[in-house]
Coordinates of C-alpha atoms in Angstrom, one line a residue:
X995 CA 158.4 89.6 150.9
X996 CA 156.2 91.9 149.0
X997 CA 153.4 91.0 151.7
X998 CA 156.1 92.1 154.4
X999 CA 157.1 95.3 152.9
X1000 CA 153.1 96.0 152.9
X1001 CA 152.8 95.1 156.3
X1002 CA 155.3 97.0 157.0
X1003 CA 154.0 100.1 155.8
X1004 CA 150.6 99.6 157.4
X1005 CA 153.2 99.5 160.5
X1006 CA 154.6 102.8 159.8
X1007 CA 151.5 104.3 159.3
X1008 CA 149.9 103.0 162.7
X1009 CA 153.1 104.4 164.3
X1010 CA 152.2 107.8 162.9
X1011 CA 149.2 107.4 164.1
X1012 CA 149.9 106.7 167.6
X1013 CA 152.5 109.5 167.3
X1014 CA 149.7 111.9 166.5
X1015 CA 147.3 110.3 169.0
X1016 CA 149.7 109.5 172.0
X1017 CA 153.2 111.5 171.5
X1018 CA 155.9 111.1 174.6
X1019 CA 155.8 113.9 176.2
X1020 CA 158.1 114.9 179.4
X1021 CA 160.6 112.5 180.6
X1022 CA 159.3 109.8 177.8
X1023 CA 161.3 112.1 175.1
X1024 CA 164.5 111.4 176.7
X1025 CA 163.8 107.7 177.4
X1026 CA 162.6 107.2 173.5
X1027 CA 165.6 109.3 172.4
X1028 CA 168.2 106.9 174.2
X1029 CA 166.6 103.7 173.2
X1030 CA 166.4 105.1 169.4
X1031 CA 169.9 105.8 169.6
X1032 CA 170.8 102.3 171.0
X1033 CA 168.8 100.6 168.6
X1034 CA 170.2 102.5 165.8
X1035 CA 173.8 101.2 166.6
X1036 CA 172.9 97.8 167.6
X1037 CA 171.2 97.7 163.9
X1038 CA 174.3 99.0 162.2
X1039 CA 176.1 96.4 164.1
X1040 CA 173.9 93.1 163.2
X1041 CA 174.4 94.4 159.4
X1042 CA 178.0 94.1 159.9
X1043 CA 177.9 91.0 161.2
X1044 CA 175.2 89.8 158.9
X1045 CA 177.4 90.8 155.8
X1046 CA 180.6 88.2 155.0
X1047 CA 183.4 89.5 154.3
X1048 CA 183.2 87.5 150.9
X1049 CA 180.5 89.5 150.0
X1050 CA 181.8 92.7 150.6
X1051 CA 184.6 91.6 148.0
X1052 CA 182.1 90.3 145.7
X1053 CA 180.7 93.6 145.6
X1054 CA 183.6 95.3 144.6
X1055 CA 184.7 92.9 141.7
X1056 CA 181.9 93.6 138.9
X1057 CA 182.9 97.2 138.8
X1058 CA 180.8 98.5 135.7
X1059 CA 177.5 97.6 136.6
X1060 CA 178.2 98.5 140.3
X1061 CA 179.5 102.0 138.9
X1062 CA 176.3 102.5 136.8
X1063 CA 174.0 101.8 139.9
X1064 CA 176.3 104.3 142.4
X1065 CA 176.5 106.7 139.3
X1066 CA 172.4 106.8 139.4
X1067 CA 172.3 106.5 143.3
X1068 CA 174.6 109.0 144.6
X1069 CA 175.3 111.3 141.6
X1070 CA 172.0 111.2 139.1
X1071 CA 169.8 111.7 142.1
X1072 CA 170.9 114.7 143.6
X1073 CA 171.3 116.2 140.3
X1074 CA 168.0 115.6 140.1
X1075 CA 166.8 116.6 143.1
X1076 CA 168.5 120.4 142.7
X1077 CA 166.9 120.6 139.2
X1078 CA 163.5 120.3 140.4
X1079 CA 164.3 122.6 143.2
X1080 CA 165.4 125.1 140.8
X1081 CA 162.4 124.6 138.7
X1082 CA 159.7 124.2 141.4
X1083 CA 160.7 126.2 144.2
X1084 CA 157.4 127.4 145.3
X1085 CA 155.7 123.8 144.7
X1086 CA 156.9 122.9 148.3
X1087 CA 157.9 124.6 151.4
X1088 CA 161.5 124.6 152.6
X1089 CA 161.2 121.8 155.3
X1090 CA 159.9 119.7 152.1
X1091 CA 162.6 120.2 150.1
X1092 CA 165.0 119.3 152.7
X1093 CA 163.3 116.1 152.7
X1094 CA 163.5 115.9 149.3
X1095 CA 167.0 116.7 148.9
X1096 CA 167.9 114.7 151.7
X1097 CA 166.3 111.5 149.8
X1098 CA 168.3 111.9 146.8
X1099 CA 171.4 111.2 148.8
X1100 CA 170.1 108.1 150.3
X1101 CA 171.1 104.8 149.5
X1102 CA 169.1 101.9 147.5
X1103 CA 167.3 99.3 149.0
X1104 CA 168.3 96.2 149.8
X1105 CA 165.6 93.9 150.1
X1106 CA 162.9 94.9 147.6
X1107 CA 165.4 95.9 145.0
X1108 CA 166.4 92.1 145.0
X1109 CA 162.9 91.1 145.2
X1110 CA 161.6 93.2 142.3
X1111 CA 165.0 91.9 140.1
X1112 CA 164.1 88.7 140.6
X1113 CA 160.6 89.1 139.7
X1114 CA 161.8 90.9 136.2
X1115 CA 164.0 87.7 135.9
X1116 CA 167.3 89.9 136.1
X1117 CA 170.8 89.5 137.3
X1118 CA 170.0 88.7 140.8
X1119 CA 173.5 88.1 141.9
X1120 CA 174.4 91.4 140.9
X1121 CA 171.4 93.0 142.4
X1122 CA 172.1 91.7 145.7
X1123 CA 176.0 92.8 145.7
X1124 CA 174.9 96.5 144.4
X1125 CA 172.4 97.1 146.6
X1126 CA 174.7 95.4 149.5
X1127 CA 177.5 98.3 148.4
X1128 CA 175.2 101.1 147.8
X1129 CA 174.1 100.6 151.7
X1130 CA 177.8 100.2 152.6
X1131 CA 178.9 103.6 150.8
X1132 CA 175.9 105.2 152.2
X1133 CA 177.0 105.4 155.5
X1134 CA 180.0 107.4 154.3
X1135 CA 178.3 109.2 150.9
X1136 CA 174.8 110.2 152.5
X1137 CA 176.2 112.4 155.0
X1138 CA 178.5 114.0 152.6
X1139 CA 176.0 114.2 150.1
X1140 CA 174.0 116.2 152.7
X1141 CA 176.5 118.4 153.8
X1142 CA 177.1 119.5 150.1
X1143 CA 173.6 120.2 149.3
X1144 CA 172.4 122.0 152.1
X1145 CA 175.0 124.2 152.3
X1146 CA 173.7 125.5 149.3
X1147 CA 169.7 124.6 149.2
X1148 CA 168.7 124.3 152.5
X1149 CA 168.2 126.4 155.7
X1150 CA 170.0 124.1 158.6
X1151 CA 170.8 120.5 157.8
X1152 CA 173.2 117.8 158.7
X1153 CA 176.9 117.4 158.0
X1154 CA 178.4 116.8 161.8
X1155 CA 180.6 114.0 161.0
X1156 CA 180.8 112.8 164.9
X1157 CA 177.3 111.6 165.2
X1158 CA 177.7 109.8 161.9
X1159 CA 181.2 107.9 163.2
X1160 CA 179.8 107.3 166.8
X1161 CA 176.2 105.8 165.6
X1162 CA 176.5 104.6 162.3
X1163 CA 180.0 103.6 160.9
X1164 CA 182.0 102.2 164.4
X1165 CA 178.9 99.8 165.3
X1166 CA 178.9 98.5 161.7
X1167 CA 182.9 98.1 161.9
X1168 CA 182.1 96.2 165.0
X1169 CA 180.2 93.8 163.8
X1170 CA 182.1 93.2 160.7
X1171 CA 185.3 92.5 163.4
X1172 CA 182.6 90.1 165.3
X1173 CA 181.3 88.7 162.3
X1174 CA 183.8 85.3 162.0
X1175 CA 182.4 84.6 165.9
X1176 CA 178.5 85.7 165.5
X1177 CA 177.7 85.9 161.6
X1178 CA 176.6 82.2 161.6
X1179 CA 174.3 83.0 164.2
X1180 CA 172.9 86.1 162.7
X1181 CA 172.4 84.1 159.1
X1182 CA 170.5 81.7 161.3
X1183 CA 168.2 84.1 163.3
X1184 CA 167.6 86.6 160.2
X1185 CA 163.9 86.6 160.5
X1186 CA 164.4 87.3 164.2
X1187 CA 166.8 90.1 163.3
X1188 CA 164.8 91.6 160.6
X1189 CA 161.5 91.8 163.5
X1190 CA 165.0 94.3 165.2
X1191 CA 165.6 96.1 162.3
X1192 CA 161.9 97.2 161.6
X1193 CA 161.5 97.5 165.4
X1194 CA 164.8 100.3 165.3
X1195 CA 163.0 102.1 162.7
X1196 CA 159.7 102.2 164.2
X1197 CA 160.9 103.3 167.5
X1198 CA 162.7 106.2 165.5
X1199 CA 159.6 107.0 163.7
X1200 CA 157.5 107.4 166.4
X1201 CA 160.3 109.4 168.8
X1202 CA 160.8 111.8 165.8
X1203 CA 156.9 112.5 164.8
X1204 CA 156.3 112.5 168.8
X1205 CA 158.4 115.6 168.8
X1206 CA 156.9 117.2 165.9
X1207 CA 153.5 116.4 166.4
X1208 CA 154.0 118.4 169.7
X1209 CA 155.7 120.9 167.4
X1210 CA 153.1 121.6 165.7
X1211 CA 153.6 118.8 162.3
X1212 CA 150.0 118.4 161.3
X1213 CA 149.4 122.3 161.7
X1214 CA 152.5 122.7 159.6
X1215 CA 151.8 120.2 157.1
X1216 CA 148.0 120.6 155.4
X1217 CA 146.9 117.6 153.4
X1218 CA 147.9 120.0 150.1
X1219 CA 151.4 120.1 151.0
X1220 CA 151.3 116.2 151.3
X1221 CA 149.8 115.8 147.7
X1222 CA 152.5 118.4 146.4
X1223 CA 155.3 116.1 147.9
X1224 CA 153.8 112.8 146.5
X1225 CA 153.4 114.9 143.0
X1226 CA 157.3 115.5 143.3
X1227 CA 158.1 112.1 144.1
X1228 CA 156.5 110.9 141.3
X1229 CA 158.5 113.0 138.9
X1230 CA 161.8 112.0 140.9
X1231 CA 160.5 108.2 140.4
X1232 CA 159.7 108.4 137.0
X1233 CA 162.6 110.6 135.5
X1234 CA 165.0 108.1 137.5
X1235 CA 163.6 105.1 135.9
X1236 CA 163.6 106.7 132.8
X1237 CA 167.0 107.4 133.0
X1238 CA 168.6 104.2 134.6
X1239 CA 166.7 102.5 131.6
X1240 CA 168.5 104.9 129.0
X1241 CA 171.7 104.8 130.9
X1242 CA 172.1 100.5 130.8
X1243 CA 170.7 100.5 127.2
X1244 CA 173.3 103.1 126.0
X1245 CA 176.1 101.6 128.4
X1246 CA 175.6 98.1 126.2
X1247 CA 174.3 96.1 129.3
X1248 CA 172.7 92.7 128.7
X1249 CA 169.0 92.4 129.4
X1250 CA 169.3 91.0 132.7
X1251 CA 172.0 93.7 133.8
X1252 CA 169.5 96.2 132.8
X1253 CA 166.9 95.2 134.8
X1254 CA 169.4 94.7 138.1
X1255 CA 170.5 98.4 136.9
X1256 CA 166.7 100.0 136.4
X1257 CA 165.5 98.5 140.2
X1258 CA 168.8 99.2 142.1
X1259 CA 169.4 102.5 140.3
X1260 CA 165.7 103.8 141.2
X1261 CA 165.1 103.1 144.7
X1262 CA 165.5 104.8 148.0
X1263 CA 166.4 103.0 151.4
X1264 CA 163.3 104.2 154.3
X1265 CA 165.9 101.8 156.7
X1266 CA 169.2 103.7 156.2
X1267 CA 166.9 107.0 155.7
X1268 CA 165.4 107.0 158.8
X1269 CA 168.5 106.2 161.1
X1270 CA 170.3 108.7 159.4
X1271 CA 168.3 111.2 159.3
X1272 CA 168.2 110.7 163.6
X1273 CA 171.5 111.7 163.3
X1274 CA 172.1 114.3 161.2
X1275 CA 169.2 116.7 161.8
X1276 CA 167.5 118.3 165.2
X1277 CA 164.7 115.9 166.7
X1278 CA 161.8 118.9 165.9
X1279 CA 162.8 118.8 162.2
X1280 CA 162.7 115.0 161.7
X1281 CA 159.3 114.3 161.3
X1282 CA 158.9 116.8 158.6
X1283 CA 162.1 115.8 156.4
X1284 CA 161.4 111.9 156.6
X1285 CA 158.0 112.8 155.3
X1286 CA 159.0 112.9 151.4
X1287 CA 161.1 109.3 152.0
X1288 CA 158.2 107.6 153.6
X1289 CA 156.0 108.7 150.5
X1290 CA 158.6 107.8 148.3
X1291 CA 158.9 104.5 149.7
X1292 CA 155.3 103.8 149.5
X1293 CA 155.4 105.1 145.6
X1294 CA 158.4 102.8 144.6
X1295 CA 156.9 99.4 145.9
X1296 CA 153.7 100.1 144.0
X1297 CA 155.2 101.1 140.5
X1298 CA 158.2 98.6 140.7
X1299 CA 156.0 96.0 142.0
X1300 CA 153.9 96.3 138.5
X1301 CA 156.9 96.9 136.2
X1302 CA 158.5 93.7 138.1
X1303 CA 155.5 91.7 136.7
X1304 CA 155.5 92.8 133.4
X1305 CA 159.3 92.4 132.9
X1306 CA 159.2 88.9 134.3
X1307 CA 155.9 87.9 131.9
X1308 CA 157.9 89.2 129.2
X1309 CA 160.8 87.4 129.8
X1310 CA 158.6 84.1 130.3
X1311 CA 157.1 84.9 126.5

């Protein structure tokens, strides 16, 4: 799984490079915008189809660990983003701070959270349910948090609920309705549908960065700014890892549950973030806004992979 994630990061970087060298222009812009909207809707439809009703129900029952992870994801992170913005307003420009605050509003990852919890010998069942529940609630909570934070901390931003309902929520509900009929097929073809999901993200990234490049992205985003984004992202991840570990320990969770809370509560989903950004923000802004998320995603993979291996080796001793 980690190898597949690494290859996907290479695909993302290649997509950004392609958009830099050969951005879509003219009539191609409308074509790719329509294609991106359709592929996003299809991705959330298939997510609904793959998720069984039983998994949704189980995601609610173990409420203590789920509550801890959801508090880290949707409460601790936004507060952390606002704190850093207040302490270091000049560290990044307004577009990058918008991206950082947007990052803090997103749900946790699914695949990597489960993979790292398994490697570290944590509670995999809890990680599966919590990461899934986080992504379901993220459809509702991420746009809400974006509206709350950006009304105070950013110039412009999302908040229009109709695109969210039309492109994300309704397809997901439709997938859940169709799940009894196509759920088995979706489960049997997970690998094929995984390519579809990742292809959707790549199309959205190419469309967003093409628009941003034509608007002078790399003139507005010098290398020094990317370096400062990486520093802010590393600070967010380090503080998030420390706070989730402390919260789990103070709340009296066992070792395996603490591992699940650590890895599910400290990460942010690129797979959910890019489609949500494409709905909430203007096309000219998406390239800049998702940059902190792309950087954070790569950092969290390398850091959490190292931690997971160490926890796993410690559990075996």
